[in-house]
mmCIF file with all atom_site columns, C-alpha atoms and ligand atoms in Angstrom:
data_model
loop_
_atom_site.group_PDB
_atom_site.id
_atom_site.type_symbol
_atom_site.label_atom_id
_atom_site.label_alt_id
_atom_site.label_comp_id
_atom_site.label_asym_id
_atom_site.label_entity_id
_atom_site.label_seq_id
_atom_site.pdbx_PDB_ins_code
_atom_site.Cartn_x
_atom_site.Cartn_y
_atom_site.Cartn_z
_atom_site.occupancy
_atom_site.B_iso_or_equiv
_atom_site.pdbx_formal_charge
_atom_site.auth_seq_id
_atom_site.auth_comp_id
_atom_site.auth_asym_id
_atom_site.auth_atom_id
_atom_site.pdbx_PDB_model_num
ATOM   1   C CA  . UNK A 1 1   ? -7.474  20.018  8.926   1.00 0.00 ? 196 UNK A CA  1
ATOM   2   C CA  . UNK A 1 2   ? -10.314 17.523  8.744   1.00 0.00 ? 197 UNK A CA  1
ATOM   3   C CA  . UNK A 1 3   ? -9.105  14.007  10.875  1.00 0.00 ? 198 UNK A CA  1
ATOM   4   C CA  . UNK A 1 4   ? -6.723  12.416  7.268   1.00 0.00 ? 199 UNK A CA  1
ATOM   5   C CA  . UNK A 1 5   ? -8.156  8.991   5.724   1.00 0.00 ? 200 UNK A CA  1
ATOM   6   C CA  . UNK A 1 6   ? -5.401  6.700   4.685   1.00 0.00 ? 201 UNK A CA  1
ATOM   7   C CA  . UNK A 1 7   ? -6.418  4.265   2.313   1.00 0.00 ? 202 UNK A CA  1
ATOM   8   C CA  . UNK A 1 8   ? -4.460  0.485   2.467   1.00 0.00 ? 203 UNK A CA  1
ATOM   9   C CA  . UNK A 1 9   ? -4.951  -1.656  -0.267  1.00 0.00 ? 204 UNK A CA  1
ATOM   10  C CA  . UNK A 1 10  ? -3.331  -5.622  -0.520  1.00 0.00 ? 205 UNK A CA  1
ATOM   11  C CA  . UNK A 1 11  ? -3.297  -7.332  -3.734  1.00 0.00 ? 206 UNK A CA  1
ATOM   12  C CA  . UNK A 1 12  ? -3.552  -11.296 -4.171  1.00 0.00 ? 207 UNK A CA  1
ATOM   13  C CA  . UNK A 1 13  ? -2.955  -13.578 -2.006  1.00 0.00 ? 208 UNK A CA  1
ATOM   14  C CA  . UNK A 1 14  ? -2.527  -11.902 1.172   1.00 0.00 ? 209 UNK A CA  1
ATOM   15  C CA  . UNK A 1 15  ? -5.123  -13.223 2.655   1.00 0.00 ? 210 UNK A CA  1
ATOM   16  C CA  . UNK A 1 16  ? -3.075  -16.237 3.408   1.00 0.00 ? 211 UNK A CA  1
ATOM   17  C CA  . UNK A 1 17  ? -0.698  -14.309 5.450   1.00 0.00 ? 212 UNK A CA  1
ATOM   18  C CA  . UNK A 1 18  ? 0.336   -16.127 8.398   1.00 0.00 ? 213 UNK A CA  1
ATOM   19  C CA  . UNK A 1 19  ? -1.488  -19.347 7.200   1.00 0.00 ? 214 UNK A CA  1
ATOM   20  C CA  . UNK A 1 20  ? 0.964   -20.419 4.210   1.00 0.00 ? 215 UNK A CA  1
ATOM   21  C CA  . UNK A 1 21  ? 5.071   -19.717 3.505   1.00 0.00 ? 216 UNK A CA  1
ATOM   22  C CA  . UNK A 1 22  ? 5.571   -18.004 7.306   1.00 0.00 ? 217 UNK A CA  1
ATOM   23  C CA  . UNK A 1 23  ? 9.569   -18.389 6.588   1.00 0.00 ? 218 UNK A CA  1
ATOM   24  C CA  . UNK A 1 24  ? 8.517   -15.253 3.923   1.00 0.00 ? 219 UNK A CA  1
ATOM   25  C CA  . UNK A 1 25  ? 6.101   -13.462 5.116   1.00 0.00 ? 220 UNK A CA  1
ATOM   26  C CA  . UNK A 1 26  ? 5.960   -14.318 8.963   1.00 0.00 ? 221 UNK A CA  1
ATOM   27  C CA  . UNK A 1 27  ? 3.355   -15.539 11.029  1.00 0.00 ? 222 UNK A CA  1
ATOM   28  C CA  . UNK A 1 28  ? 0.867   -12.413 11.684  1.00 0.00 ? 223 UNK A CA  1
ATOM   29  C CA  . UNK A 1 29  ? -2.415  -12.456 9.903   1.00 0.00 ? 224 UNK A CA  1
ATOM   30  C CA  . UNK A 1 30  ? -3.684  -9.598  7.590   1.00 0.00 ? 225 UNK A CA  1
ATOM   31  C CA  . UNK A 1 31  ? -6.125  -9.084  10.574  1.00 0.00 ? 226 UNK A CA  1
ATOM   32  C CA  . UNK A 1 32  ? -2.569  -8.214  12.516  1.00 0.00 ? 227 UNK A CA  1
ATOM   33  C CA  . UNK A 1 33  ? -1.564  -6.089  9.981   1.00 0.00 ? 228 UNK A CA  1
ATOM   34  C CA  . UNK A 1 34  ? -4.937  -4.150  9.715   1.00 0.00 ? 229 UNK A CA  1
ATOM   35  C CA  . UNK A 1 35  ? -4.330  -3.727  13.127  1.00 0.00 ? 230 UNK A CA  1
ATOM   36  C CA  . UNK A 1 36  ? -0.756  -2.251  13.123  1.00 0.00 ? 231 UNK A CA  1
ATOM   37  C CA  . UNK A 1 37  ? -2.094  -0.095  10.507  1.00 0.00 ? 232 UNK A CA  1
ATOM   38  C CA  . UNK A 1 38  ? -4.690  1.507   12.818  1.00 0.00 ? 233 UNK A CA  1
ATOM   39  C CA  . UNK A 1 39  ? -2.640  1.842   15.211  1.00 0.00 ? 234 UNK A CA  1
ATOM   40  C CA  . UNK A 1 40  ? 0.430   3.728   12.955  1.00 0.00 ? 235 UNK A CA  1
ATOM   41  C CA  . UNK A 1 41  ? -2.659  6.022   12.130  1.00 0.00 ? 236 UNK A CA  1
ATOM   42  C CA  . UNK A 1 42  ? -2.462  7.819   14.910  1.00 0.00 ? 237 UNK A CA  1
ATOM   43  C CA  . UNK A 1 43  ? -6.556  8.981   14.726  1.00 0.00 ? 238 UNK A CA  1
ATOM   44  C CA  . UNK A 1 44  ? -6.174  9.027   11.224  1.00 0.00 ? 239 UNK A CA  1
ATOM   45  C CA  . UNK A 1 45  ? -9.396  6.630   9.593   1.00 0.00 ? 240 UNK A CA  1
ATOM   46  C CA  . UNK A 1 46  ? -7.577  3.815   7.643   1.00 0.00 ? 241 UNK A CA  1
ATOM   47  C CA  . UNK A 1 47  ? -9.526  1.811   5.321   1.00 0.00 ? 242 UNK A CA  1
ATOM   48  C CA  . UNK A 1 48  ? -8.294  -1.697  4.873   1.00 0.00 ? 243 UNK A CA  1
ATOM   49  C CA  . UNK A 1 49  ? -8.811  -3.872  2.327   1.00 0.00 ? 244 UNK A CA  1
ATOM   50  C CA  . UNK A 1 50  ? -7.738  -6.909  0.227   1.00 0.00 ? 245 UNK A CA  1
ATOM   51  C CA  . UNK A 1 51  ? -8.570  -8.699  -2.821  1.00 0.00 ? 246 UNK A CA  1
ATOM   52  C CA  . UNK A 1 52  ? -7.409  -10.962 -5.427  1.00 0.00 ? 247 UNK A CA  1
ATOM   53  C CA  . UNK A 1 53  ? -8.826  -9.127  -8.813  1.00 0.00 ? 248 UNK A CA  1
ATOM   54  C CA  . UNK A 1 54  ? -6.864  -6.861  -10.360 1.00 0.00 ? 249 UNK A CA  1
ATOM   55  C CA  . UNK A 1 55  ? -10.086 -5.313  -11.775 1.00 0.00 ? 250 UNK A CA  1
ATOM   56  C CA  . UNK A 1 56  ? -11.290 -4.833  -7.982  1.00 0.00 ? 251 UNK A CA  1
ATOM   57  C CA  . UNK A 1 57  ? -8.047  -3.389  -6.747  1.00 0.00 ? 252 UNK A CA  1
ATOM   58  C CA  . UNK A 1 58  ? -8.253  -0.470  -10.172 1.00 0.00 ? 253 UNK A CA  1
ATOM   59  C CA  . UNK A 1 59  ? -11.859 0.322   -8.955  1.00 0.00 ? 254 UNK A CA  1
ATOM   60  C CA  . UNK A 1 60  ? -10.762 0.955   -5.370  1.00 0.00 ? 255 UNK A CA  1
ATOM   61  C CA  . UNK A 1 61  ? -7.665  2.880   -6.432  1.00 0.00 ? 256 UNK A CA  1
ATOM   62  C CA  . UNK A 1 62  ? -9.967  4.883   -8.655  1.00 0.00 ? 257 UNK A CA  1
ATOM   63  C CA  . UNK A 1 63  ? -12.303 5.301   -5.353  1.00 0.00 ? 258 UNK A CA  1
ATOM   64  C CA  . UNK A 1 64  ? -9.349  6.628   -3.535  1.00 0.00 ? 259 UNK A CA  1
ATOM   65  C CA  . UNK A 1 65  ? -9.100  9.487   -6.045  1.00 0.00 ? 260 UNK A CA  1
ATOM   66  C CA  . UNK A 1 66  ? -11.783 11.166  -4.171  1.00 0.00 ? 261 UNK A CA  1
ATOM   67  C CA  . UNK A 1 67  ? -11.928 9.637   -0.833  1.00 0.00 ? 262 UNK A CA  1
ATOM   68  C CA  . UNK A 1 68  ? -8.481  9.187   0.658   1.00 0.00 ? 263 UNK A CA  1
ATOM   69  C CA  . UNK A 1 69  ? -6.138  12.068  1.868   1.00 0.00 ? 264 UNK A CA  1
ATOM   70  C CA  . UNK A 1 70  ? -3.151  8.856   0.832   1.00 0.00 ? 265 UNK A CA  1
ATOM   71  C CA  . UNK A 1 71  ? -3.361  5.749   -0.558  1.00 0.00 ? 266 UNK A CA  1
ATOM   72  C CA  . UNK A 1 72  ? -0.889  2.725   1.290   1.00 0.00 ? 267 UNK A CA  1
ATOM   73  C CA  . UNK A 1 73  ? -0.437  -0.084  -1.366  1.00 0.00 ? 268 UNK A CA  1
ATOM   74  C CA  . UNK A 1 74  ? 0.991   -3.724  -1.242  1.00 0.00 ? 269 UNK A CA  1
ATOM   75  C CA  . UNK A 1 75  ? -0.077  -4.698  -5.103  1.00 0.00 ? 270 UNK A CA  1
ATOM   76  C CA  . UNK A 1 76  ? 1.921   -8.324  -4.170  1.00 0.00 ? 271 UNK A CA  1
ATOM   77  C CA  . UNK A 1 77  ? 2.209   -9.540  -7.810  1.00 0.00 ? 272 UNK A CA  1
ATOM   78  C CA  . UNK A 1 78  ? 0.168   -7.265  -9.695  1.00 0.00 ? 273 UNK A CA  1
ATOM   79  C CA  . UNK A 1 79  ? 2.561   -4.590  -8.847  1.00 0.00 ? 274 UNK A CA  1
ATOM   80  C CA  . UNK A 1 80  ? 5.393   -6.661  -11.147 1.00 0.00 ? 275 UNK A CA  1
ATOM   81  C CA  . UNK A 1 81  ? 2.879   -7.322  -14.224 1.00 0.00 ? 276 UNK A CA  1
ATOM   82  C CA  . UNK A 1 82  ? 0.352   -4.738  -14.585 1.00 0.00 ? 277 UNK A CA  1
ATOM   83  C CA  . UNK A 1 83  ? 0.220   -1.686  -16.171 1.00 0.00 ? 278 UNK A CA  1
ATOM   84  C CA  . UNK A 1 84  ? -3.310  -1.123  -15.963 1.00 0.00 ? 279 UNK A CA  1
ATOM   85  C CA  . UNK A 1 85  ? -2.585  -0.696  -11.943 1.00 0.00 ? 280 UNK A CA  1
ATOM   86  C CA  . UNK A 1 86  ? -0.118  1.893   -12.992 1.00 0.00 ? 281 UNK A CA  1
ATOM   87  C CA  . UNK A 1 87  ? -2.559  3.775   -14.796 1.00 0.00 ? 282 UNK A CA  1
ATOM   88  C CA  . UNK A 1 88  ? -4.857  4.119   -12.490 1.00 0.00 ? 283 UNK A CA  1
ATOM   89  C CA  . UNK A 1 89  ? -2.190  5.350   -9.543  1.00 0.00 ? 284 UNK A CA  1
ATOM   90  C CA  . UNK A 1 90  ? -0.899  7.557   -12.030 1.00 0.00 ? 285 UNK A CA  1
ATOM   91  C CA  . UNK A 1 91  ? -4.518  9.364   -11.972 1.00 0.00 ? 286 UNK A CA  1
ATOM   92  C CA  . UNK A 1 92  ? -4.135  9.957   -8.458  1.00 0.00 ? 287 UNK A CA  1
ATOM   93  C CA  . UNK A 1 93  ? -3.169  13.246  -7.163  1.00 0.00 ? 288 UNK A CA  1
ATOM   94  C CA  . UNK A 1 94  ? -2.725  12.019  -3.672  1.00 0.00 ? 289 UNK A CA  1
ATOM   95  C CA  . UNK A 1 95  ? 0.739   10.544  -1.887  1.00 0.00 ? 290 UNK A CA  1
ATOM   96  C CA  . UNK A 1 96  ? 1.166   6.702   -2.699  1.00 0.00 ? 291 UNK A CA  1
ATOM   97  C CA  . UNK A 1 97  ? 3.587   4.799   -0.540  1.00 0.00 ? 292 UNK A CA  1
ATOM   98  C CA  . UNK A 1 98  ? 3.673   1.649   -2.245  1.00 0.00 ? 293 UNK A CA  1
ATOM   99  C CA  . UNK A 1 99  ? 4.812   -1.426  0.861   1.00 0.00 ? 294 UNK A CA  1
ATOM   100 C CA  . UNK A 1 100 ? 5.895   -4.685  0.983   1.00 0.00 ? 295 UNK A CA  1
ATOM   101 C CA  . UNK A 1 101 ? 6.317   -7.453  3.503   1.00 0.00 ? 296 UNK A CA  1
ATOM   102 C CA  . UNK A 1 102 ? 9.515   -9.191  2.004   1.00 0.00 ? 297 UNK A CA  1
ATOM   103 C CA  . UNK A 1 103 ? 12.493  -7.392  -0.117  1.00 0.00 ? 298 UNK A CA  1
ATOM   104 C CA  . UNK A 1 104 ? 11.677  -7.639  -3.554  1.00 0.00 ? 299 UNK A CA  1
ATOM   105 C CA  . UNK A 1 105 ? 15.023  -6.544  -4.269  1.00 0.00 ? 300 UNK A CA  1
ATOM   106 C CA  . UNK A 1 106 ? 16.988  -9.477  -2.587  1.00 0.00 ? 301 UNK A CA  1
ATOM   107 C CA  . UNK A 1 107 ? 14.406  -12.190 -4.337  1.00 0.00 ? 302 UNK A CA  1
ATOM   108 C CA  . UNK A 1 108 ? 14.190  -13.539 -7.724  1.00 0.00 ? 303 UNK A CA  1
ATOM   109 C CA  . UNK A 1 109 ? 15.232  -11.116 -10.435 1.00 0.00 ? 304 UNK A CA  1
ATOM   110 C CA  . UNK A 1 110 ? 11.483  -10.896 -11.540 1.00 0.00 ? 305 UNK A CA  1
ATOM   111 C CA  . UNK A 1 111 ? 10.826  -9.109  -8.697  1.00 0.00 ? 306 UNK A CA  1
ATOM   112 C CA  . UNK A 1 112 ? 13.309  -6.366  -8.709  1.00 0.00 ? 307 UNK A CA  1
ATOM   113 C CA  . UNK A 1 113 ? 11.169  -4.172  -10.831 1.00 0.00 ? 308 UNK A CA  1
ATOM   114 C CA  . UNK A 1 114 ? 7.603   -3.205  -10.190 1.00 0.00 ? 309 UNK A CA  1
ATOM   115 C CA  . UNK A 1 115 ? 5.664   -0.861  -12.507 1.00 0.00 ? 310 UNK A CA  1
ATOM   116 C CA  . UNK A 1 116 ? 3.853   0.738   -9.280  1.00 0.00 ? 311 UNK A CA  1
ATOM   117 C CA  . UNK A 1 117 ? 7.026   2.254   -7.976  1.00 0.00 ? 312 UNK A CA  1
ATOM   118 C CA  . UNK A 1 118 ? 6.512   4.666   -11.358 1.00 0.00 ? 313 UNK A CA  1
ATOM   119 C CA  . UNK A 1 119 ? 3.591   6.230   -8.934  1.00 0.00 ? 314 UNK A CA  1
ATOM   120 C CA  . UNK A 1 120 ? 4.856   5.800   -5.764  1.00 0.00 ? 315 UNK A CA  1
ATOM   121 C CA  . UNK A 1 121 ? 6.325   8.971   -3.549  1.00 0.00 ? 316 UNK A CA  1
ATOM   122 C CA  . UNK A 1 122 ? 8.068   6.284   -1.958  1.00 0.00 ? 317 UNK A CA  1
ATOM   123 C CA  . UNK A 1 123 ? 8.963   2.353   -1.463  1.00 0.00 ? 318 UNK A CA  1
ATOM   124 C CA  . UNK A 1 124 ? 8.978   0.755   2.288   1.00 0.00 ? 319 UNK A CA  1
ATOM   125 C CA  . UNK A 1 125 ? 10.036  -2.885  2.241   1.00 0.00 ? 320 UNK A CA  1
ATOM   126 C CA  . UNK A 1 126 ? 11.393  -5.919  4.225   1.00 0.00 ? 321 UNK A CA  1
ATOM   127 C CA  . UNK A 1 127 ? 10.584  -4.707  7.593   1.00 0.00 ? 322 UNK A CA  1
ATOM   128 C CA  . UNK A 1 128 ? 7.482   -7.617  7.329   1.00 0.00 ? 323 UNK A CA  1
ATOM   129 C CA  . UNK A 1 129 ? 4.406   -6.485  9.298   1.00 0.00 ? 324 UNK A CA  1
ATOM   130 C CA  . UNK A 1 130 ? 6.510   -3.016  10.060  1.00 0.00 ? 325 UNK A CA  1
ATOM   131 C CA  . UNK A 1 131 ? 6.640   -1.993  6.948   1.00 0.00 ? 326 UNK A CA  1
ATOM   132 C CA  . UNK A 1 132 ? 2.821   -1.591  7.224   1.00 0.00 ? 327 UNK A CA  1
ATOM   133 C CA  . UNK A 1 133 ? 3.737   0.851   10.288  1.00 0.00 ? 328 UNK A CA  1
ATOM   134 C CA  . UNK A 1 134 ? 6.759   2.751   8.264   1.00 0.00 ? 329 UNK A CA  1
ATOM   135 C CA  . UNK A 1 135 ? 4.444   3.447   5.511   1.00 0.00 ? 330 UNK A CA  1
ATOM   136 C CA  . UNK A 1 136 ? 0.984   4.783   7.219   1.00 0.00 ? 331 UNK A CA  1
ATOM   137 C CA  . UNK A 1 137 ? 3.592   7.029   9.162   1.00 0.00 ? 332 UNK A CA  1
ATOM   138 C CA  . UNK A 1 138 ? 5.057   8.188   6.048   1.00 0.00 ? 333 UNK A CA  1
ATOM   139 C CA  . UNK A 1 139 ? 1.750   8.650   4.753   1.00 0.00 ? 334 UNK A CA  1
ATOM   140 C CA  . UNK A 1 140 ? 0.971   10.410  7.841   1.00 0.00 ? 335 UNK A CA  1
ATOM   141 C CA  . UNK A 1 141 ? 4.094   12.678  7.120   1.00 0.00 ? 336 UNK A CA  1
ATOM   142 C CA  . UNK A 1 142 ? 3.363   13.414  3.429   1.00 0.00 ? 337 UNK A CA  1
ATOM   143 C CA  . UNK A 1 143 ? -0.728  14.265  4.069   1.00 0.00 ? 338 UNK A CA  1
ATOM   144 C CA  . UNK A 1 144 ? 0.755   17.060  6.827   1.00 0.00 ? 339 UNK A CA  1
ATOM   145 C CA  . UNK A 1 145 ? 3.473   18.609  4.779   1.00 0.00 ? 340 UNK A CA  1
ATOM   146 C CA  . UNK A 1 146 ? 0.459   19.127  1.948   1.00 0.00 ? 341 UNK A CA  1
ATOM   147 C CA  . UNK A 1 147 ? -1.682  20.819  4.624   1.00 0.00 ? 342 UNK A CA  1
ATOM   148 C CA  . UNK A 1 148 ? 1.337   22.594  6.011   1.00 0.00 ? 343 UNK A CA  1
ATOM   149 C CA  . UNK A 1 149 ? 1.648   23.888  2.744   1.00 0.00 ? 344 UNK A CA  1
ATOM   150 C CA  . UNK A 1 150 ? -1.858  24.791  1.765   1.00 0.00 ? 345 UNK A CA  1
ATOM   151 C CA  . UNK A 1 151 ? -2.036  26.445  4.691   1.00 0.00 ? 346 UNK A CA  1
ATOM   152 C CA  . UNK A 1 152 ? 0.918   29.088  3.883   1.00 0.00 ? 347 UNK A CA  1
ATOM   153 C CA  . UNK A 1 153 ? -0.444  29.166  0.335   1.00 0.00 ? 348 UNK A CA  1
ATOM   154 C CA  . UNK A 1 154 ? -4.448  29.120  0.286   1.00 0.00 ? 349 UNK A CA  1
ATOM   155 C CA  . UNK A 1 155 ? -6.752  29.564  -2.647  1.00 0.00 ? 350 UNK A CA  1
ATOM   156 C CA  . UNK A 1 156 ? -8.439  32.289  -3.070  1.00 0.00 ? 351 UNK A CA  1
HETATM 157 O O1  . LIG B 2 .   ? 6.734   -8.853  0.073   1.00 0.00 ? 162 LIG B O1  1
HETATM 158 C C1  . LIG B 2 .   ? 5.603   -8.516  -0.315  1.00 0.00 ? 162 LIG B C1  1
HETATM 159 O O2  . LIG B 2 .   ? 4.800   -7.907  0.382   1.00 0.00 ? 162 LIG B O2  1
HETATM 160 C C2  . LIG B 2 .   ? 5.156   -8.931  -1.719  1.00 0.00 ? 162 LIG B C2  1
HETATM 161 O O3  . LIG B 2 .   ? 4.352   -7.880  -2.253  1.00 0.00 ? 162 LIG B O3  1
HETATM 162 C C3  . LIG B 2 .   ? 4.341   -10.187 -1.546  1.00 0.00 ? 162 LIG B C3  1
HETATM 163 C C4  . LIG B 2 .   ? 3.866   -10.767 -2.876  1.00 0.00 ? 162 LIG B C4  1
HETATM 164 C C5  . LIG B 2 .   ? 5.043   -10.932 -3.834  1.00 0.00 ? 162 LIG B C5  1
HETATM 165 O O4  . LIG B 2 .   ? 4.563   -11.334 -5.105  1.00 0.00 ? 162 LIG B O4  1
HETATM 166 C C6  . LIG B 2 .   ? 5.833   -9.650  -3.988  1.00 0.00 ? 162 LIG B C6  1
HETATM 167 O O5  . LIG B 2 .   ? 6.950   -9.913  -4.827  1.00 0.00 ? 162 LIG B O5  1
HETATM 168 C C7  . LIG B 2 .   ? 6.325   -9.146  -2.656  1.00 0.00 ? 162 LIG B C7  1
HETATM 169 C C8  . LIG B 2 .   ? 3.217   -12.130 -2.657  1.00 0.00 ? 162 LIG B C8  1
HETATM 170 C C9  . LIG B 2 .   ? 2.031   -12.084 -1.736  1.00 0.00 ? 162 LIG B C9  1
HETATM 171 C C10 . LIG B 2 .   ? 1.648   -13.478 -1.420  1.00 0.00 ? 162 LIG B C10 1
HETATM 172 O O6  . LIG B 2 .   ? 1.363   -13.533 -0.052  1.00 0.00 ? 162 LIG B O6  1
HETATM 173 C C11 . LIG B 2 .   ? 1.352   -14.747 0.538   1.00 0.00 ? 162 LIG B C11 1
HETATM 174 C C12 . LIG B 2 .   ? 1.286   -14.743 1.906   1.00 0.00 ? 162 LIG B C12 1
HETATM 175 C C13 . LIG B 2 .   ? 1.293   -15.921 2.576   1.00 0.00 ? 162 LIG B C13 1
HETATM 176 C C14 . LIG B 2 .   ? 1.367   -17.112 1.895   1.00 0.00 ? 162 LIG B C14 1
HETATM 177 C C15 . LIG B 2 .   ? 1.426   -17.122 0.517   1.00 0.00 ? 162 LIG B C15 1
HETATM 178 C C16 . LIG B 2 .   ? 1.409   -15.926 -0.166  1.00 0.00 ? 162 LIG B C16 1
#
């Protein structure tokens, strides 16, 4: 199999990790995270990315459609309002691990339910930075068991 490409995309204000509330969300940088990322990757090519328009983050999860073997995904509060996110992961035939710093789950009630967990093969969360790690492995793990798969089954 061609070297994987594991998308990672970060919703709103993430780019203040490690500048603002470090008692939540700890004191590494998204510039840390990108790197734990590459390094989870294990030669896979991650593409790392960030932005605070929820228009933006549908266009790249459309992109990943056709350009990413798995798509990583911390929506941050998108993930527990929009639908139109949902949509477009549901049009994705790829793995989506959907990560998050903190543990939704053990917040504020409003966060115990996200609408991108409906597309997700799986949730990794509370592990901070490490749950960056966790879910490029697991991404790692899901692209393999597809090509482990194909392989035994090809198309003809
Ligand atoms: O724990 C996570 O990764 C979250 O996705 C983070 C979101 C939050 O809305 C989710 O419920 C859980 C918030 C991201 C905001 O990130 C900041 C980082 C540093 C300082 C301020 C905000």
């Amino acid at each position: 199999m061609a070297q994987p490409v594991i998308h990672v995309l970060n919703g709103p204000n993430l780019n203040l990790l490690g500048v603002r509330e470090p008692h939540i969300y700890g004191r590494e940088t998204l510039a840390d995270v990108q790197a734990i990322c590459e390094r989870a990757a294990e030669g896979a090519a991650v593409v790392f990315r960030q932005t605070n328009h929820e228009g933006q983050l549908i266009d790249w999860v459309q992109e990943a459609r056709s350009q990413a073997d798995a798509l990583v995904i911390n929506p941050a509060g998108y993930g527990h309002t929009s639908i139109a996110l949902l949509d477009a992961l549901k049009s994705l035939s790829i793995p989506v691990i959907e990560c998050h710093l903190s543990n939704p789950a053990a917040r504020e009630e409003f966060r115990r339910h996200t609408y991108v967990s409906l597309a997700a093969s799986g949730v990794v969360s509370g592990f901070g930075p490490q749950s960056y790690h966790l879910a490029v492995q697991a991404a790692l793990g899901l692209i393999r068991e597809r090509g482990d798969a194909a392989a035994r089954s090809p198309q003809t």
